mmCIF file of C-alpha atoms in Angstrom:
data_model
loop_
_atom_site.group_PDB
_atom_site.id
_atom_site.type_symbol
_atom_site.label_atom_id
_atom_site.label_comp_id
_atom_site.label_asym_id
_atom_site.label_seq_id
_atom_site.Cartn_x
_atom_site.Cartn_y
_atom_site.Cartn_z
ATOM 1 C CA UNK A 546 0.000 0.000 0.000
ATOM 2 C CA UNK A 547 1.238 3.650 -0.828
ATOM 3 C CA UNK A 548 -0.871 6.486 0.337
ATOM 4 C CA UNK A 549 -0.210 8.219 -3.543
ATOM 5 C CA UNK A 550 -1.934 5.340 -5.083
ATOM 6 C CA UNK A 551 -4.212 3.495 -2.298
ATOM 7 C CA UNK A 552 -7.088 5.103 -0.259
ATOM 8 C CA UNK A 553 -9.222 3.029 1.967
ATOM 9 C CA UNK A 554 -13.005 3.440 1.374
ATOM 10 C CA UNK A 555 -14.363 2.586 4.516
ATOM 11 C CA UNK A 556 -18.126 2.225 5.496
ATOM 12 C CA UNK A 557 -18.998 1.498 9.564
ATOM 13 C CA UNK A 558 -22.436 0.181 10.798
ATOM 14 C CA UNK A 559 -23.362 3.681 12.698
ATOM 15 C CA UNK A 560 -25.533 2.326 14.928
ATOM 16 C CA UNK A 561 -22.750 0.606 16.652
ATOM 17 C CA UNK A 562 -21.487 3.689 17.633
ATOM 18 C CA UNK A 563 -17.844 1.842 17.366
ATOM 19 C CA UNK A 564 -16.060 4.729 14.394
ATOM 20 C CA UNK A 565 -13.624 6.027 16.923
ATOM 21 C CA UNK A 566 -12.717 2.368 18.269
ATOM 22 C CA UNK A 567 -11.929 1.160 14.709
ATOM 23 C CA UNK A 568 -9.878 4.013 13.734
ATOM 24 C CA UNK A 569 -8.253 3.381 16.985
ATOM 25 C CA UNK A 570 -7.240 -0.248 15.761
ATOM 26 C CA UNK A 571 -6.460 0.974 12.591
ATOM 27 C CA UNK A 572 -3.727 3.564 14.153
ATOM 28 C CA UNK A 573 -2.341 1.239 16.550
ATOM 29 C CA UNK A 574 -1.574 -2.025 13.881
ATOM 30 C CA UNK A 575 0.323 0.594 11.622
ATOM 31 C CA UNK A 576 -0.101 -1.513 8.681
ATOM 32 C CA UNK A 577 -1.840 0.878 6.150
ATOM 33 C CA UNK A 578 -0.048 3.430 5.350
ATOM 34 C CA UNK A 579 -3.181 5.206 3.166
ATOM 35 C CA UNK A 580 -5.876 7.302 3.713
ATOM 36 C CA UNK A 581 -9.276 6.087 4.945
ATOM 37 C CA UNK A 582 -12.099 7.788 3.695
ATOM 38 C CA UNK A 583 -15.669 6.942 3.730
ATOM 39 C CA UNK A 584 -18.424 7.285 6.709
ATOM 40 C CA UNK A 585 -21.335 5.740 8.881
ATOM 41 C CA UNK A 586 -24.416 3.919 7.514
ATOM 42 C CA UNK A 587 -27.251 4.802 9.458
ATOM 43 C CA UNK A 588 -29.848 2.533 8.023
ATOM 44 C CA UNK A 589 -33.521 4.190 7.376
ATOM 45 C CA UNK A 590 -34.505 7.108 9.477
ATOM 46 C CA UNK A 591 -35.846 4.986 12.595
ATOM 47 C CA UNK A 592 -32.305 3.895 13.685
ATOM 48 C CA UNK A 593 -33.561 0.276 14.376
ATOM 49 C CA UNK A 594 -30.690 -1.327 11.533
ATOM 50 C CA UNK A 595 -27.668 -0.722 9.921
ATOM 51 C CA UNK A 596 -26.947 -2.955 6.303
ATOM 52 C CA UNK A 597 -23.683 -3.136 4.348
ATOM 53 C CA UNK A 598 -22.625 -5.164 1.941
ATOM 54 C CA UNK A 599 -19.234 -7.147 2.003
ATOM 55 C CA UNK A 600 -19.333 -8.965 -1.282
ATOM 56 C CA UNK A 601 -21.028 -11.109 -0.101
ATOM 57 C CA UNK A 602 -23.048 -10.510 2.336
ATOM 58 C CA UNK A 603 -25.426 -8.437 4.501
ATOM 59 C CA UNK A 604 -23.633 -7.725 7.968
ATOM 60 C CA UNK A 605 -24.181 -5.737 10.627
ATOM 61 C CA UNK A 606 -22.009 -4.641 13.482
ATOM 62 C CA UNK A 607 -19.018 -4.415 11.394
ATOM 63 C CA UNK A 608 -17.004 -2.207 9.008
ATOM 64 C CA UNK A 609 -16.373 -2.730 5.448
ATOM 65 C CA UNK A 610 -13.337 -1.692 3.588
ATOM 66 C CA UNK A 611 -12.026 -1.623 -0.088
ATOM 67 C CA UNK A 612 -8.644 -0.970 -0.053
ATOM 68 C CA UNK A 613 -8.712 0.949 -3.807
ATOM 69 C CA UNK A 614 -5.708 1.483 -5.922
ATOM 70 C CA UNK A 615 -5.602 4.052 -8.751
ATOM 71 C CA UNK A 616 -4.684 3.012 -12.208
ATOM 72 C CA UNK A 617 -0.685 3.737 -13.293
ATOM 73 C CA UNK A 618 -1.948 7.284 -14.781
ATOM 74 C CA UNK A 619 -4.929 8.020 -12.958
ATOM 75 C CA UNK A 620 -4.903 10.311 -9.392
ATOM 76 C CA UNK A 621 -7.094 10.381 -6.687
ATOM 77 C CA UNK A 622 -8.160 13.774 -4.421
ATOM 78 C CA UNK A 623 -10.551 13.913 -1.699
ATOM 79 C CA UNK A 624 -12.798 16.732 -1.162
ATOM 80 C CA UNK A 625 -14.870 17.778 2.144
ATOM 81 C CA UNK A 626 -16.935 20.442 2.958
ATOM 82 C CA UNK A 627 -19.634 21.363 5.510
ATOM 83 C CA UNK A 628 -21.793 24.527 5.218
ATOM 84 C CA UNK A 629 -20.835 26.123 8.760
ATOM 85 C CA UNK A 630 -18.331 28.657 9.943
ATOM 86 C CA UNK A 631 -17.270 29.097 13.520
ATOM 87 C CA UNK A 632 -18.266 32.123 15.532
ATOM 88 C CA UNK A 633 -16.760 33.796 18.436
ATOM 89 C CA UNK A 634 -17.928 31.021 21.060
ATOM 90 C CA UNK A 635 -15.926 27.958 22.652
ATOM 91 C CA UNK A 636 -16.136 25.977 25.918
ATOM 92 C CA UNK A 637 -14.513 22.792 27.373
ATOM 93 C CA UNK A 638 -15.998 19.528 27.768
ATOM 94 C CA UNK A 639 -16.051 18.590 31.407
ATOM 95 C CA UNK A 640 -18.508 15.452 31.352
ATOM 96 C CA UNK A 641 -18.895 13.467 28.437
ATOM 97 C CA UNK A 642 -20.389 9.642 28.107
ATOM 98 C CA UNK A 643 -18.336 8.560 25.287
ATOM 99 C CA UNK A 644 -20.329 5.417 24.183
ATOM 100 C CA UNK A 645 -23.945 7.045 24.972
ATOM 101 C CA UNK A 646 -22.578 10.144 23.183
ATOM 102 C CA UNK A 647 -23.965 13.009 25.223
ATOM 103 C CA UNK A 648 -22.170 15.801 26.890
ATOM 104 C CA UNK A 649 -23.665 16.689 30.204
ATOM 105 C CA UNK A 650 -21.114 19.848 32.027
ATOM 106 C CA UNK A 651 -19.125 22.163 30.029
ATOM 107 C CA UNK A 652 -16.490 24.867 31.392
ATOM 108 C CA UNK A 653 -15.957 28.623 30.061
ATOM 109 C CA UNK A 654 -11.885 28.332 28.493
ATOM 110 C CA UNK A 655 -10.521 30.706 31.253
ATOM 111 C CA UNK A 656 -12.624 30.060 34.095
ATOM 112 C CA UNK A 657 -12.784 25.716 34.113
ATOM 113 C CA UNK A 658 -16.241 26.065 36.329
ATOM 114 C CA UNK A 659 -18.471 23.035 35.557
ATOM 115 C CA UNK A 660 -21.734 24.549 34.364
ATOM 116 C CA UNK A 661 -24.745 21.803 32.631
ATOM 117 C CA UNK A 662 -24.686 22.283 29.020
ATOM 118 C CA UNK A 663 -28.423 23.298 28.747
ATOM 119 C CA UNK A 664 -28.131 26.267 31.359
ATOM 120 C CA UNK A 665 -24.945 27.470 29.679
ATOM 121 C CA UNK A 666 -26.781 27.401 25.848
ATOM 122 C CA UNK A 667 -29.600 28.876 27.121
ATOM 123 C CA UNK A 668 -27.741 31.801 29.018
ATOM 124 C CA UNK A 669 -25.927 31.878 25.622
ATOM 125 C CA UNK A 670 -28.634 32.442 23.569
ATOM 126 C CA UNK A 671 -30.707 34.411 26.188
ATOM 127 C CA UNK A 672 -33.708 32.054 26.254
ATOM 128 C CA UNK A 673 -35.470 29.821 28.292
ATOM 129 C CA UNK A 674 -34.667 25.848 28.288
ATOM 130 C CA UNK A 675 -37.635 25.657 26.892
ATOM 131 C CA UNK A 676 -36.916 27.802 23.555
ATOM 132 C CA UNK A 677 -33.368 26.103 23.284
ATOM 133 C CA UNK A 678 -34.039 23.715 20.550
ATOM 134 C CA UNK A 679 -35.450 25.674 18.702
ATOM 135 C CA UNK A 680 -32.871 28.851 18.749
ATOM 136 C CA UNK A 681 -29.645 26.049 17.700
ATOM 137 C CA UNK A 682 -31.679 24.833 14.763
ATOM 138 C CA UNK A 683 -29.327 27.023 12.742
ATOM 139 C CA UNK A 684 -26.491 25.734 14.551
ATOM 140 C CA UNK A 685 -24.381 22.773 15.232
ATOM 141 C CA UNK A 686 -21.234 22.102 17.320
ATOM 142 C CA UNK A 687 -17.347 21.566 15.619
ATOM 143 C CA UNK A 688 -13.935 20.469 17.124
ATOM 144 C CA UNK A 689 -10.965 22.173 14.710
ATOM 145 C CA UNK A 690 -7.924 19.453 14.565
ATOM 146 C CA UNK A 691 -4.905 21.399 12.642
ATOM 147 C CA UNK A 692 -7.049 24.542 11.753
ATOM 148 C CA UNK A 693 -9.667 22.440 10.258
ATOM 149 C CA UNK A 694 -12.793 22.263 11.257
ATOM 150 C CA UNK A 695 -15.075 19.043 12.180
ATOM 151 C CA UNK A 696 -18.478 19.364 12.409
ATOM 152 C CA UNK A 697 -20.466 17.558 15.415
ATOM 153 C CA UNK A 698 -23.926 17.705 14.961
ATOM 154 C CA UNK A 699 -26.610 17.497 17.132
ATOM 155 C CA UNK A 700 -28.833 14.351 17.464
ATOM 156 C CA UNK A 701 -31.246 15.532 20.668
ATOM 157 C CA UNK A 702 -31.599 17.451 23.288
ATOM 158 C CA UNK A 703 -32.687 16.266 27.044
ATOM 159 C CA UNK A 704 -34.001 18.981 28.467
ATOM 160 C CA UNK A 705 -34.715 17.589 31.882
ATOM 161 C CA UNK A 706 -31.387 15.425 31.881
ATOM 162 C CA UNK A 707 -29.678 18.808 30.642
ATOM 163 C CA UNK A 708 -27.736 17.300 28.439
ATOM 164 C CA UNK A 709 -26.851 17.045 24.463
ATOM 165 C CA UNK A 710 -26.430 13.615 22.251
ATOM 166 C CA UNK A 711 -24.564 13.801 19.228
ATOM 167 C CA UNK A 712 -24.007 11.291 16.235
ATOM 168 C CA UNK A 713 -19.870 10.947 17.540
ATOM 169 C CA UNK A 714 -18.468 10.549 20.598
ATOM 170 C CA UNK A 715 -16.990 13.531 21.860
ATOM 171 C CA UNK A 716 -14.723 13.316 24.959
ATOM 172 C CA UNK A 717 -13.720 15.391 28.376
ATOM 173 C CA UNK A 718 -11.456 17.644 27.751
ATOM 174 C CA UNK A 719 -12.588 18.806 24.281
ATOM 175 C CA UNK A 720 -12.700 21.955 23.038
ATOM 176 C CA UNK A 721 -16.196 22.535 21.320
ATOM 177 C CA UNK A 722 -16.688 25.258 19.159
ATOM 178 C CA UNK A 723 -20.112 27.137 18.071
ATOM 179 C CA UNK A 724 -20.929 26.711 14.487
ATOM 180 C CA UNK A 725 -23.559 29.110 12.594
ATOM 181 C CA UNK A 726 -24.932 27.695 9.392
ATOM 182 C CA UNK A 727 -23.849 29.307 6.125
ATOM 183 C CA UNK A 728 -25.561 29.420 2.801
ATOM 184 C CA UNK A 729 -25.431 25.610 1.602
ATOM 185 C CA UNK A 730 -25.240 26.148 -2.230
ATOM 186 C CA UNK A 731 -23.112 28.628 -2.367
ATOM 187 C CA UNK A 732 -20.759 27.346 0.425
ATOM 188 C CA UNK A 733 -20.430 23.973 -0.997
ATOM 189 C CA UNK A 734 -19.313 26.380 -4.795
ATOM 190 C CA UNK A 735 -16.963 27.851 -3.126
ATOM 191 C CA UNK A 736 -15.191 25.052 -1.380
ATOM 192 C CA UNK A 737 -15.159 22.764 -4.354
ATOM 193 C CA UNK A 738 -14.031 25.781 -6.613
ATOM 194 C CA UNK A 739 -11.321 26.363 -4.315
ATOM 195 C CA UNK A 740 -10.867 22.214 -4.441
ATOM 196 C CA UNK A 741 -10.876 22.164 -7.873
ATOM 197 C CA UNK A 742 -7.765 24.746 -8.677
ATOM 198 C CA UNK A 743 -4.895 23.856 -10.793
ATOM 199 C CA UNK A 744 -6.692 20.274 -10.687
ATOM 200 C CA UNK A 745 -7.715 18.569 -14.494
ATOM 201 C CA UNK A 746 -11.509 18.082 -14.948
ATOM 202 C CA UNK A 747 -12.233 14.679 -13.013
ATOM 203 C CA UNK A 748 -13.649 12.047 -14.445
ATOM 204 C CA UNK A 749 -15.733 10.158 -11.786
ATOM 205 C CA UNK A 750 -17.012 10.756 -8.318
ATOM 206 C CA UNK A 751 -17.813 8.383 -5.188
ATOM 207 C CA UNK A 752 -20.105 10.794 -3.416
ATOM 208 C CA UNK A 753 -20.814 10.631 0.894
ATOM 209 C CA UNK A 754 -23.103 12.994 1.978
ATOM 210 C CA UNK A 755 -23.998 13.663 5.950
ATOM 211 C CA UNK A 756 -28.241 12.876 6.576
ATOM 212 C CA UNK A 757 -28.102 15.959 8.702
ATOM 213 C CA UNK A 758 -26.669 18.285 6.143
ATOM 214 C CA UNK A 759 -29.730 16.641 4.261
ATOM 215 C CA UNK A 760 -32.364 17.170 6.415
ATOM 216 C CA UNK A 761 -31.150 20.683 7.814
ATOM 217 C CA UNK A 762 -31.153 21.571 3.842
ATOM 218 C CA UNK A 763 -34.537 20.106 2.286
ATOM 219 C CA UNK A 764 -34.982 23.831 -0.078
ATOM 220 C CA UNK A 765 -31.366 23.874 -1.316
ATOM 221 C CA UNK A 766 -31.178 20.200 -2.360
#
């Protein structure tokens, strides 16, 4: 395998909630030296069942990978974007459940004082608990790795646990930062314009797209 020629297209069984565990694996055995690219299955919209595909067979609970290698003349690039932008907000993770996926206390960066996640959105916003899920509609949640940012969306809110789930796990100690939504179409232009510089027309695509960016989209689509 060489990481000019090989990527690893890699599609996990979501509802196992087990991405960050095989990635894990995958950087520990240090035996493939490419990039993995790919995502989570999430099965239909009631979250009972997750299918994929081996070859075979329909499994469940597991990951599949290709391990694809370009042709002698042929190039691969990988493009990503997400149609939010980060605004002036942060705050630490202080209690997390990493396999339920909710974050429960967060912390202002300079102070490190434990306040529940629900009170501290709803001060942010000025509203009541009540009114919260309804003011973050137009916002999600992102943790920036290397200047990059990566989006973590919201998958409910618990009002009376005071807590937030998300579709990742996201751990103590993390720095979470508030995302506003940009214009989709012309967001998703701009980034593959910018993708697309100095690059020859390409001649195929394998397309992921996030359900969320989907559903928090329907009149752009």
């Amino acid at each position: 395998l060489h990481v000019a020629e090989t990527f690893a297209l890699t599609f996990i069984d979501g509802l196992s909630a087990s991405e960050s565990f095989l990635m894990e694996a995958v950087y520990r055995d240090g035996k493939f030296p490419c990039l993995f690219v790919g995502g989570s299955a999430g099965g239909r919209l009631d979250f009972k069942s997750t299918w994929t595909f081996d070859g075979t067979e329909v499994v469940e609970n597991s990951a599949v990978i290709a391990f694809v290698r370009m042709a002698k003349d042929k190039r691969f690039g990988v493009f990503n974007t997400h149609n939010f932008s980060s605004t002036s907000t942060s705050f630490l993770v202080c209690k997390s459940d990493l396999i339920g996926r909710t974050v429960s206390q967060v912390a202002e960066p300079e102070q490190f004082e434990p306040t529940n996640f629900v009170y501290f959105l709803a001060r942010h916003f000025a509203c009541s608990r009540a009114a919260l899920p309804d003011k973050i509609k137009d916002y999600a949640f992102g943790i920036e790795i290397e200047g990059e940012i990566f989006v973590r969306a919201v998958a409910g809110i618990d009002l009376e646990k005071g807590q937030l789930s998300f579709y990742c796990d996201i751990a103590p100690g993390d720095r979470l930062h508030l995302l506003k939504a940009d214009n989709f179409v012309d967001k998703t232009n701009a980034d593959f314009a910018k993708f697309s510089e100095r690059k020859p027309k390409p001649l195929g695509a394998i397309l992921n797209d996030c359900i969320c960016r989907r559903l928090g989209n329907p009149s752009s689509l």
